[in-house]
């Protein structure tokens, strides 16, 4: 059991090192040597978990579709918004997420590994179907189309925000996007009940179990620590 | 005069060859030799118009912000929609446009040359300000914010549509995007009067003067031709 736990942790360390290196230099320019140096593991350990650089890219992409930190809410549309706000807040803080987006946006890497976009679009369509069943969404809404548009527009806001001069913060820009999109999708009774703001993104992030554990770990310990 | 015309045409040929090569291989991988070969001009002619590869990239970016083919309309929001629909239709047909987007999305090239995004955002905000003055836009709309969101989301739809499996066509996807966004922006009286469809994009394209000239040129000529 301890051995298995160690293997899981090693795998995670390698994947995080790969993500950080892909994120900095792009997939093509990254070498296995750089990942080894950053991960501080042996070549054998790396190749045991990931036989090729492509397996590392696929591992990063698979890890990036996540609703971690999103909690159940009376309104399904709030859960949808929370997923996207939280992602915006986590992205600049977690190389695993930004590396996945960088791979998806790079045409060459994308041809080799595909993207997580279809998975994200399906996740969004699922939220919208549940929201519609509960009467939160206007009847003429096409869940597949809107789900796809959410993924496209979220990605565009990320790409363009990064490239614009000035200091736009991603959670604020995603909140703006969601307010526009959901105005065209939510029923009039539900719309004013939604909380869509950068402040909510920060709050959700601080409440994530993983984040709490991290804060606890870095806090000064008592004599017994 | 004839000499000046020839210089303008040579400049255009070089810029189009550069755009096509950037579009295929990316800015970094493109060599001046490839551009020369495609343009079929002398090295002297190329360097006369564009002293460096960077000047070619800047030339491509500058040429890509365009409302060519958009005609005056009673509704300013229709002109805004037409600009974006027409762009979607022209993009896969004109390397100058897709090369500009490829440069903008590539983080390395973007750091060197910037993007046309601020110019596009200002163009959109201008349409929205005029539309608001005419009562076409809801009073609480922030023209700068919505202008920026239009550019971001348009870009995202382009990037993601290209990367999704399946055969989504860009004008259709942009029409979908515009119907969502304008539902949150246009006044109830104006919204149903807007024509937002892929068919309109094709129609606008076929009516462009440049396109008409091209069709006329390629048509079989009479004895006098």
Coordinates of C-alpha atoms in Angstrom, one line a residue:
Chain A
X1 CA 0.0 0.0 0.0
X2 CA 2.8 2.5 0.9
X3 CA 4.5 1.4 -2.3
X4 CA 1.4 2.1 -4.3
X5 CA 0.9 5.5 -2.7
X6 CA 4.5 6.4 -3.5
X7 CA 3.9 5.4 -7.2
X8 CA 0.9 7.6 -7.4
X9 CA 2.8 10.5 -5.9
X10 CA 5.8 10.0 -8.3
X11 CA 3.4 9.9 -11.2
X12 CA 1.8 13.1 -10.1
X13 CA 5.2 14.8 -9.6
X14 CA 6.3 13.8 -13.1
X15 CA 3.0 15.0 -14.7
X16 CA 3.3 18.3 -12.9
X17 CA 6.9 18.8 -14.0
X18 CA 5.9 18.0 -17.6
X19 CA 2.9 20.4 -17.4
X20 CA 5.1 23.2 -16.1
X21 CA 7.7 22.6 -18.9
X22 CA 5.1 22.4 -21.7
X23 CA 3.5 25.5 -20.3
X24 CA 6.8 27.4 -20.4
X25 CA 8.3 26.2 -23.7
X26 CA 5.5 24.5 -25.6
X27 CA 5.2 20.8 -26.3
X28 CA 7.6 20.7 -29.3
X29 CA 10.5 22.5 -27.6
X30 CA 10.3 20.5 -24.4
X31 CA 12.8 17.7 -23.9
X32 CA 12.5 14.7 -21.5
X33 CA 15.8 15.8 -19.9
X34 CA 14.2 19.1 -18.8
X35 CA 11.2 17.2 -17.3
X36 CA 13.6 14.9 -15.5
X37 CA 15.6 17.7 -14.1
X38 CA 12.5 19.5 -12.8
X39 CA 10.8 16.4 -11.4
X40 CA 14.0 15.1 -9.8
X41 CA 13.1 11.5 -10.6
X42 CA 15.1 8.8 -12.4
X43 CA 14.8 8.2 -16.1
X44 CA 13.5 4.7 -15.2
X45 CA 10.7 6.1 -13.0
X46 CA 9.6 8.5 -15.8
X47 CA 9.5 5.9 -18.5
X48 CA 7.7 3.4 -16.2
X49 CA 4.8 5.8 -15.8
X50 CA 5.0 7.6 -19.3
X51 CA 6.7 5.5 -22.1
X52 CA 6.8 8.6 -24.4
X53 CA 6.6 12.4 -24.4
X54 CA 3.2 12.0 -26.1
X55 CA 1.9 10.0 -23.1
X56 CA 2.9 13.0 -20.9
X57 CA 0.9 15.3 -23.1
X58 CA -2.1 13.0 -23.0
X59 CA -1.8 12.8 -19.2
X60 CA -1.8 16.5 -18.9
X61 CA -4.9 16.9 -21.2
X62 CA -6.8 14.2 -19.2
X63 CA -6.1 15.9 -15.9
X64 CA -7.4 19.2 -17.1
X65 CA -11.1 18.5 -17.3
X66 CA -12.3 19.0 -13.8
X67 CA -15.1 20.2 -11.6
X68 CA -13.0 20.0 -8.5
X69 CA -14.1 22.5 -5.9
X70 CA -17.6 23.1 -7.4
X71 CA -20.3 22.4 -4.8
X72 CA -23.9 21.4 -5.2
X73 CA -26.2 24.4 -5.4
X74 CA -30.0 24.8 -5.7
X75 CA -29.5 26.3 -9.2
X76 CA -27.8 24.1 -11.7
X77 CA -26.8 27.2 -13.7
X78 CA -24.9 28.4 -10.7
X79 CA -22.9 25.1 -10.7
X80 CA -22.2 25.7 -14.4
X81 CA -21.0 29.3 -13.7
X82 CA -19.0 28.1 -10.7
X83 CA -17.2 25.5 -12.8
X84 CA -16.1 28.2 -15.3
X85 CA -15.3 30.9 -12.7
X86 CA -13.2 28.5 -10.7
X87 CA -11.3 27.3 -13.8
X88 CA -10.5 30.9 -14.6
X89 CA -9.1 31.4 -11.1
X90 CA -7.1 28.2 -11.0
X91 CA -5.7 28.5 -14.5
X92 CA -2.9 31.0 -13.8
X93 CA -2.1 29.1 -10.6
X94 CA -2.0 25.6 -12.0
X95 CA 0.4 24.7 -14.8
X96 CA -1.5 21.5 -15.4
X97 CA -4.5 23.6 -16.6
X98 CA -2.6 26.2 -18.6
X99 CA -0.4 23.6 -20.2
X100 CA -3.5 21.7 -21.4
X101 CA -4.9 24.9 -23.0
X102 CA -1.5 25.6 -24.6
X103 CA -1.4 22.2 -26.2
X104 CA -5.0 22.6 -27.4
X105 CA -4.3 26.0 -29.0
X106 CA -1.1 24.8 -30.7
X107 CA -2.2 23.4 -34.1
X108 CA 0.7 20.9 -34.3
X109 CA 0.3 19.4 -30.8
X110 CA -3.5 19.4 -31.3
X111 CA -3.3 17.3 -34.4
X112 CA -1.3 14.7 -32.4
X113 CA -3.3 14.6 -29.1
X114 CA -6.6 16.3 -29.8
X115 CA -8.1 18.5 -27.1
X116 CA -10.3 18.3 -24.0
X117 CA -12.8 20.6 -25.8
X118 CA -15.3 17.9 -26.7
X119 CA -15.3 16.7 -23.0
X120 CA -15.8 20.2 -21.7
X121 CA -18.6 20.8 -24.2
X122 CA -20.4 17.7 -23.1
X123 CA -19.9 18.6 -19.4
X124 CA -21.6 22.0 -20.1
X125 CA -24.4 20.5 -22.2
X126 CA -25.1 18.2 -19.2
X127 CA -25.4 21.1 -16.8
X128 CA -27.7 22.8 -19.3
X129 CA -29.9 19.7 -19.7
X130 CA -30.3 19.4 -16.0
X131 CA -31.0 23.2 -15.7
X132 CA -33.6 23.0 -18.4
X133 CA -35.3 20.1 -16.7
X134 CA -35.6 22.3 -13.6
X135 CA -37.0 25.2 -15.5
X136 CA -33.9 27.4 -15.2
X137 CA -33.3 27.7 -18.9
X138 CA -35.4 29.3 -21.7
X139 CA -37.3 26.6 -23.6
X140 CA -35.8 27.4 -27.1
X141 CA -32.2 26.9 -25.8
X142 CA -30.2 24.2 -27.7
X143 CA -28.1 22.6 -25.0
X144 CA -25.5 21.2 -27.4
X145 CA -25.0 24.4 -29.2
X146 CA -24.8 26.6 -26.1
X147 CA -22.5 24.0 -24.5
X148 CA -20.2 24.3 -27.5
X149 CA -20.4 28.1 -27.5
X150 CA -19.5 28.2 -23.8
X151 CA -16.3 26.3 -24.4
X152 CA -15.4 28.3 -27.5
X153 CA -16.0 31.6 -25.9
X154 CA -14.3 30.7 -22.6
X155 CA -11.2 29.7 -24.6
X156 CA -11.3 32.9 -26.6
X157 CA -11.6 35.1 -23.5
X158 CA -8.5 33.3 -22.1
X159 CA -6.5 33.6 -25.3
X160 CA -7.4 37.3 -26.0
X161 CA -7.2 38.5 -22.4
X162 CA -3.6 37.2 -22.3
X163 CA -2.7 39.1 -25.5
X164 CA -4.4 42.4 -24.8
X165 CA -2.4 45.3 -23.4
X166 CA -3.6 46.3 -19.9
X167 CA -4.3 44.3 -16.9
X168 CA -7.5 42.4 -17.4
X169 CA -7.9 39.6 -14.9
X170 CA -9.3 36.3 -16.2
X171 CA -11.9 35.7 -13.5
X172 CA -13.3 39.2 -14.1
X173 CA -13.4 38.7 -17.8
X174 CA -15.0 35.3 -17.5
X175 CA -17.7 36.8 -15.1
X176 CA -18.4 39.4 -17.8
X177 CA -18.7 36.7 -20.5
X178 CA -21.0 34.6 -18.3
X179 CA -23.3 37.5 -17.5
X180 CA -23.7 38.1 -21.3
X181 CA -24.2 34.5 -22.2
X182 CA -26.5 33.6 -19.3
X183 CA -28.7 36.6 -20.0
X184 CA -29.6 34.9 -23.3
X185 CA -30.1 31.5 -21.7
X186 CA -31.5 31.8 -18.2
X187 CA -35.2 32.3 -17.4
X188 CA -36.1 35.8 -16.1
X189 CA -36.8 34.4 -12.6
X190 CA -33.4 32.6 -12.3
X191 CA -31.1 35.3 -13.9
X192 CA -31.1 37.7 -10.9
X193 CA -30.5 34.9 -8.5
X194 CA -27.2 33.9 -10.1
X195 CA -23.9 35.1 -8.4
X196 CA -21.4 35.7 -11.2
X197 CA -18.4 37.6 -10.1
X198 CA -14.6 37.4 -9.8
X199 CA -15.0 37.6 -6.0
X200 CA -17.0 34.4 -6.1
X201 CA -14.2 32.7 -8.0
X202 CA -11.7 33.6 -5.3
X203 CA -14.0 32.4 -2.6
X204 CA -14.6 29.1 -4.3
X205 CA -10.9 28.6 -4.7
X206 CA -10.1 29.3 -1.1
X207 CA -12.7 26.8 -0.1
X208 CA -11.3 23.9 -2.1
X209 CA -10.2 21.0 0.1
X210 CA -6.9 20.7 -1.8
X211 CA -6.3 24.4 -1.3
X212 CA -7.2 24.2 2.4
X213 CA -4.7 21.3 2.9
X214 CA -2.0 23.4 1.2
X215 CA -2.6 26.4 3.4
X216 CA -2.6 24.2 6.5
X217 CA 0.7 22.5 5.4
X218 CA 2.5 25.9 4.9
X219 CA 1.2 27.4 8.2
X220 CA 3.7 27.4 11.1
X221 CA 3.3 24.3 13.2
X222 CA 3.2 24.0 17.0
X223 CA 5.8 22.1 19.1
X224 CA 4.1 18.9 18.2
X225 CA 4.6 19.6 14.4
Chain B
X1 CA 2.1 56.5 -62.4
X2 CA 2.5 53.1 -64.0
X3 CA 5.6 52.6 -62.0
X4 CA 3.8 53.4 -58.8
X5 CA 1.0 51.0 -59.6
X6 CA 3.6 48.3 -60.3
X7 CA 5.2 49.0 -56.9
X8 CA 1.8 48.7 -55.1
X9 CA 1.1 45.5 -56.9
X10 CA 4.5 44.0 -56.1
X11 CA 4.1 45.0 -52.4
X12 CA 0.7 43.2 -52.4
X13 CA 2.1 40.1 -54.0
X14 CA 4.9 39.9 -51.5
X15 CA 2.6 40.4 -48.6
X16 CA 0.2 37.7 -49.8
X17 CA 3.1 35.3 -50.3
X18 CA 4.3 36.1 -46.7
X19 CA 0.8 35.6 -45.3
X20 CA 0.3 32.2 -47.1
X21 CA 3.7 31.0 -45.8
X22 CA 3.1 32.2 -42.2
X23 CA -0.3 30.6 -42.4
X24 CA 1.1 27.3 -43.4
X25 CA 4.3 27.1 -41.3
X26 CA 3.9 29.7 -38.5
X27 CA 6.0 32.9 -38.3
X28 CA 9.0 31.3 -36.6
X29 CA 9.5 28.5 -39.1
X30 CA 9.0 30.7 -42.2
X31 CA 12.2 31.7 -44.1
X32 CA 12.6 34.7 -46.4
X33 CA 13.7 32.2 -49.1
X34 CA 10.3 30.5 -49.0
X35 CA 8.5 33.8 -49.3
X36 CA 10.7 34.8 -52.3
X37 CA 10.0 31.5 -54.0
X38 CA 6.3 31.8 -53.6
X39 CA 6.1 35.5 -54.5
X40 CA 8.4 35.1 -57.5
X41 CA 10.1 38.5 -56.9
X42 CA 13.7 39.4 -56.5
X43 CA 15.4 39.7 -53.1
X44 CA 15.9 43.4 -53.8
X45 CA 12.2 44.0 -54.4
X46 CA 11.3 42.2 -51.2
X47 CA 13.8 44.1 -49.0
X48 CA 12.8 47.4 -50.7
X49 CA 9.2 46.9 -49.4
X50 CA 9.9 45.0 -46.2
X51 CA 13.4 45.4 -44.7
X52 CA 12.8 42.5 -42.3
X53 CA 10.6 39.4 -41.6
X54 CA 9.1 41.4 -38.8
X55 CA 8.0 44.1 -41.2
X56 CA 6.2 41.4 -43.2
X57 CA 4.4 40.2 -40.0
X58 CA 3.4 43.7 -39.1
X59 CA 2.2 44.3 -42.7
X60 CA 0.0 41.1 -42.5
X61 CA -1.5 42.2 -39.1
X62 CA -2.3 45.7 -40.4
X63 CA -4.1 44.4 -43.5
X64 CA -6.3 42.1 -41.4
X65 CA -8.6 44.7 -39.7
X66 CA -11.2 45.3 -42.4
X67 CA -14.8 46.1 -42.9
X68 CA -14.5 45.6 -46.7
X69 CA -17.7 44.4 -48.1
X70 CA -19.9 45.6 -45.3
X71 CA -22.6 48.0 -46.6
X72 CA -24.6 50.7 -44.8
X73 CA -27.8 49.4 -43.2
X74 CA -30.7 51.0 -41.3
X75 CA -29.6 49.1 -38.2
X76 CA -26.1 49.6 -36.9
X77 CA -26.2 46.2 -35.2
X78 CA -26.7 44.6 -38.6
X79 CA -23.5 46.3 -39.8
X80 CA -21.7 44.9 -36.7
X81 CA -23.1 41.4 -37.4
X82 CA -22.2 41.7 -41.1
X83 CA -18.6 42.6 -40.3
X84 CA -18.2 39.5 -38.2
X85 CA -20.1 37.1 -40.5
X86 CA -18.2 38.3 -43.5
X87 CA -14.9 37.9 -41.6
X88 CA -15.9 34.3 -40.8
X89 CA -16.6 33.6 -44.5
X90 CA -13.5 35.3 -45.8
X91 CA -11.1 33.8 -43.2
X92 CA -10.7 30.3 -44.7
X93 CA -10.5 31.9 -48.2
X94 CA -7.9 34.6 -47.5
X95 CA -4.5 33.6 -46.1
X96 CA -3.9 37.3 -45.1
X97 CA -6.7 37.0 -42.5
X98 CA -5.9 33.5 -41.2
X99 CA -2.1 34.3 -41.0
X100 CA -2.9 37.4 -38.9
X101 CA -5.0 35.3 -36.5
X102 CA -2.2 32.6 -36.3
X103 CA 0.3 35.3 -35.4
X104 CA -2.0 36.7 -32.8
X105 CA -2.6 33.3 -31.2
X106 CA 1.1 32.3 -31.1
X107 CA 2.5 33.7 -27.8
X108 CA 6.0 34.2 -29.2
X109 CA 5.0 36.1 -32.3
X110 CA 2.4 38.0 -30.3
X111 CA 5.1 39.3 -27.9
X112 CA 7.0 40.7 -30.9
X113 CA 4.3 42.2 -32.9
X114 CA 1.2 42.5 -30.8
X115 CA -2.2 41.8 -32.3
X116 CA -5.0 43.5 -34.1
X117 CA -7.3 42.7 -31.2
X118 CA -7.4 46.2 -29.6
X119 CA -8.2 47.7 -33.1
X120 CA -11.0 45.2 -33.6
X121 CA -12.4 45.8 -30.1
X122 CA -12.4 49.6 -30.7
X123 CA -14.2 49.0 -34.1
X124 CA -16.9 46.9 -32.3
X125 CA -17.2 49.5 -29.5
X126 CA -17.7 52.2 -32.1
X127 CA -20.6 50.2 -33.8
X128 CA -22.2 49.7 -30.3
X129 CA -21.9 53.4 -29.4
X130 CA -23.7 54.3 -32.6
X131 CA -26.3 51.6 -32.2
X132 CA -26.9 52.8 -28.6
X133 CA -27.4 56.4 -29.8
X134 CA -30.0 55.1 -32.2
X135 CA -31.8 53.1 -29.5
X136 CA -30.9 49.7 -30.8
X137 CA -29.0 48.6 -27.7
X138 CA -30.2 48.1 -24.1
X139 CA -29.3 51.1 -21.9
X140 CA -27.2 49.2 -19.4
X141 CA -24.8 47.9 -22.1
X142 CA -21.2 48.8 -21.6
X143 CA -19.9 49.3 -25.2
X144 CA -16.2 48.8 -24.3
X145 CA -16.8 45.6 -22.4
X146 CA -19.1 44.1 -25.0
X147 CA -16.8 45.2 -27.8
X148 CA -13.9 43.4 -26.0
X149 CA -16.1 40.3 -25.4
X150 CA -17.1 40.2 -29.1
X151 CA -13.5 40.0 -30.2
X152 CA -12.6 37.4 -27.5
X153 CA -15.5 35.2 -28.3
X154 CA -15.2 35.5 -32.1
X155 CA -11.5 34.4 -31.7
X156 CA -12.4 31.5 -29.4
X157 CA -15.1 30.2 -31.8
X158 CA -12.5 30.3 -34.6
X159 CA -9.8 28.5 -32.6
X160 CA -12.1 25.9 -31.1
X161 CA -14.2 25.2 -34.3
X162 CA -10.9 24.4 -36.1
X163 CA -9.9 22.0 -33.3
X164 CA -13.2 20.1 -32.8
X165 CA -13.9 16.8 -34.5
X166 CA -16.8 17.0 -36.9
X167 CA -17.5 19.6 -39.6
X168 CA -18.7 22.8 -38.0
X169 CA -18.5 25.6 -40.5
X170 CA -17.2 28.9 -39.2
X171 CA -19.9 31.2 -40.5
X172 CA -22.6 29.0 -39.0
X173 CA -20.8 29.0 -35.6
X174 CA -20.3 32.7 -35.7
X175 CA -24.0 33.2 -36.5
X176 CA -24.8 31.1 -33.4
X177 CA -22.5 33.2 -31.3
X178 CA -23.9 36.4 -32.5
X179 CA -27.5 35.3 -31.9
X180 CA -26.5 34.5 -28.3
X181 CA -24.6 37.7 -27.7
X182 CA -27.0 40.1 -29.4
X183 CA -29.9 38.6 -27.5
X184 CA -28.3 40.0 -24.4
X185 CA -27.5 43.4 -26.0
X186 CA -30.2 44.4 -28.6
X187 CA -33.5 46.0 -27.6
X188 CA -36.6 43.7 -28.0
X189 CA -37.8 45.7 -31.0
X190 CA -34.5 45.4 -32.9
X191 CA -33.6 41.8 -32.1
X192 CA -36.1 40.1 -34.5
X193 CA -35.2 42.5 -37.3
X194 CA -31.6 41.3 -37.4
X195 CA -30.6 38.8 -40.1
X196 CA -27.8 36.6 -38.6
X197 CA -27.1 33.5 -40.6
X198 CA -24.4 31.7 -42.5
X199 CA -26.4 32.3 -45.7
X200 CA -26.1 36.1 -45.2
X201 CA -22.3 35.7 -44.9
X202 CA -22.1 33.9 -48.2
X203 CA -24.4 36.5 -49.9
X204 CA -22.3 39.4 -48.5
X205 CA -19.1 37.7 -49.8
X206 CA -20.4 37.2 -53.3
X207 CA -21.5 40.8 -53.4
X208 CA -18.0 42.2 -52.5
X209 CA -16.6 44.3 -55.4
X210 CA -13.2 42.5 -55.1
X211 CA -15.0 39.2 -55.4
X212 CA -17.1 40.3 -58.3
X213 CA -13.9 41.5 -60.2
X214 CA -12.3 38.1 -59.5
X215 CA -15.3 36.2 -60.9
X216 CA -15.4 38.5 -63.9
X217 CA -11.7 37.9 -64.5
X218 CA -11.9 34.1 -64.3
X219 CA -15.0 33.9 -66.5
X220 CA -14.5 32.9 -70.2
X221 CA -14.0 35.9 -72.3
X222 CA -15.4 36.7 -75.7
X223 CA -13.4 37.1 -78.9
X224 CA -12.4 40.6 -77.8
X225 CA -10.9 39.3 -74.5

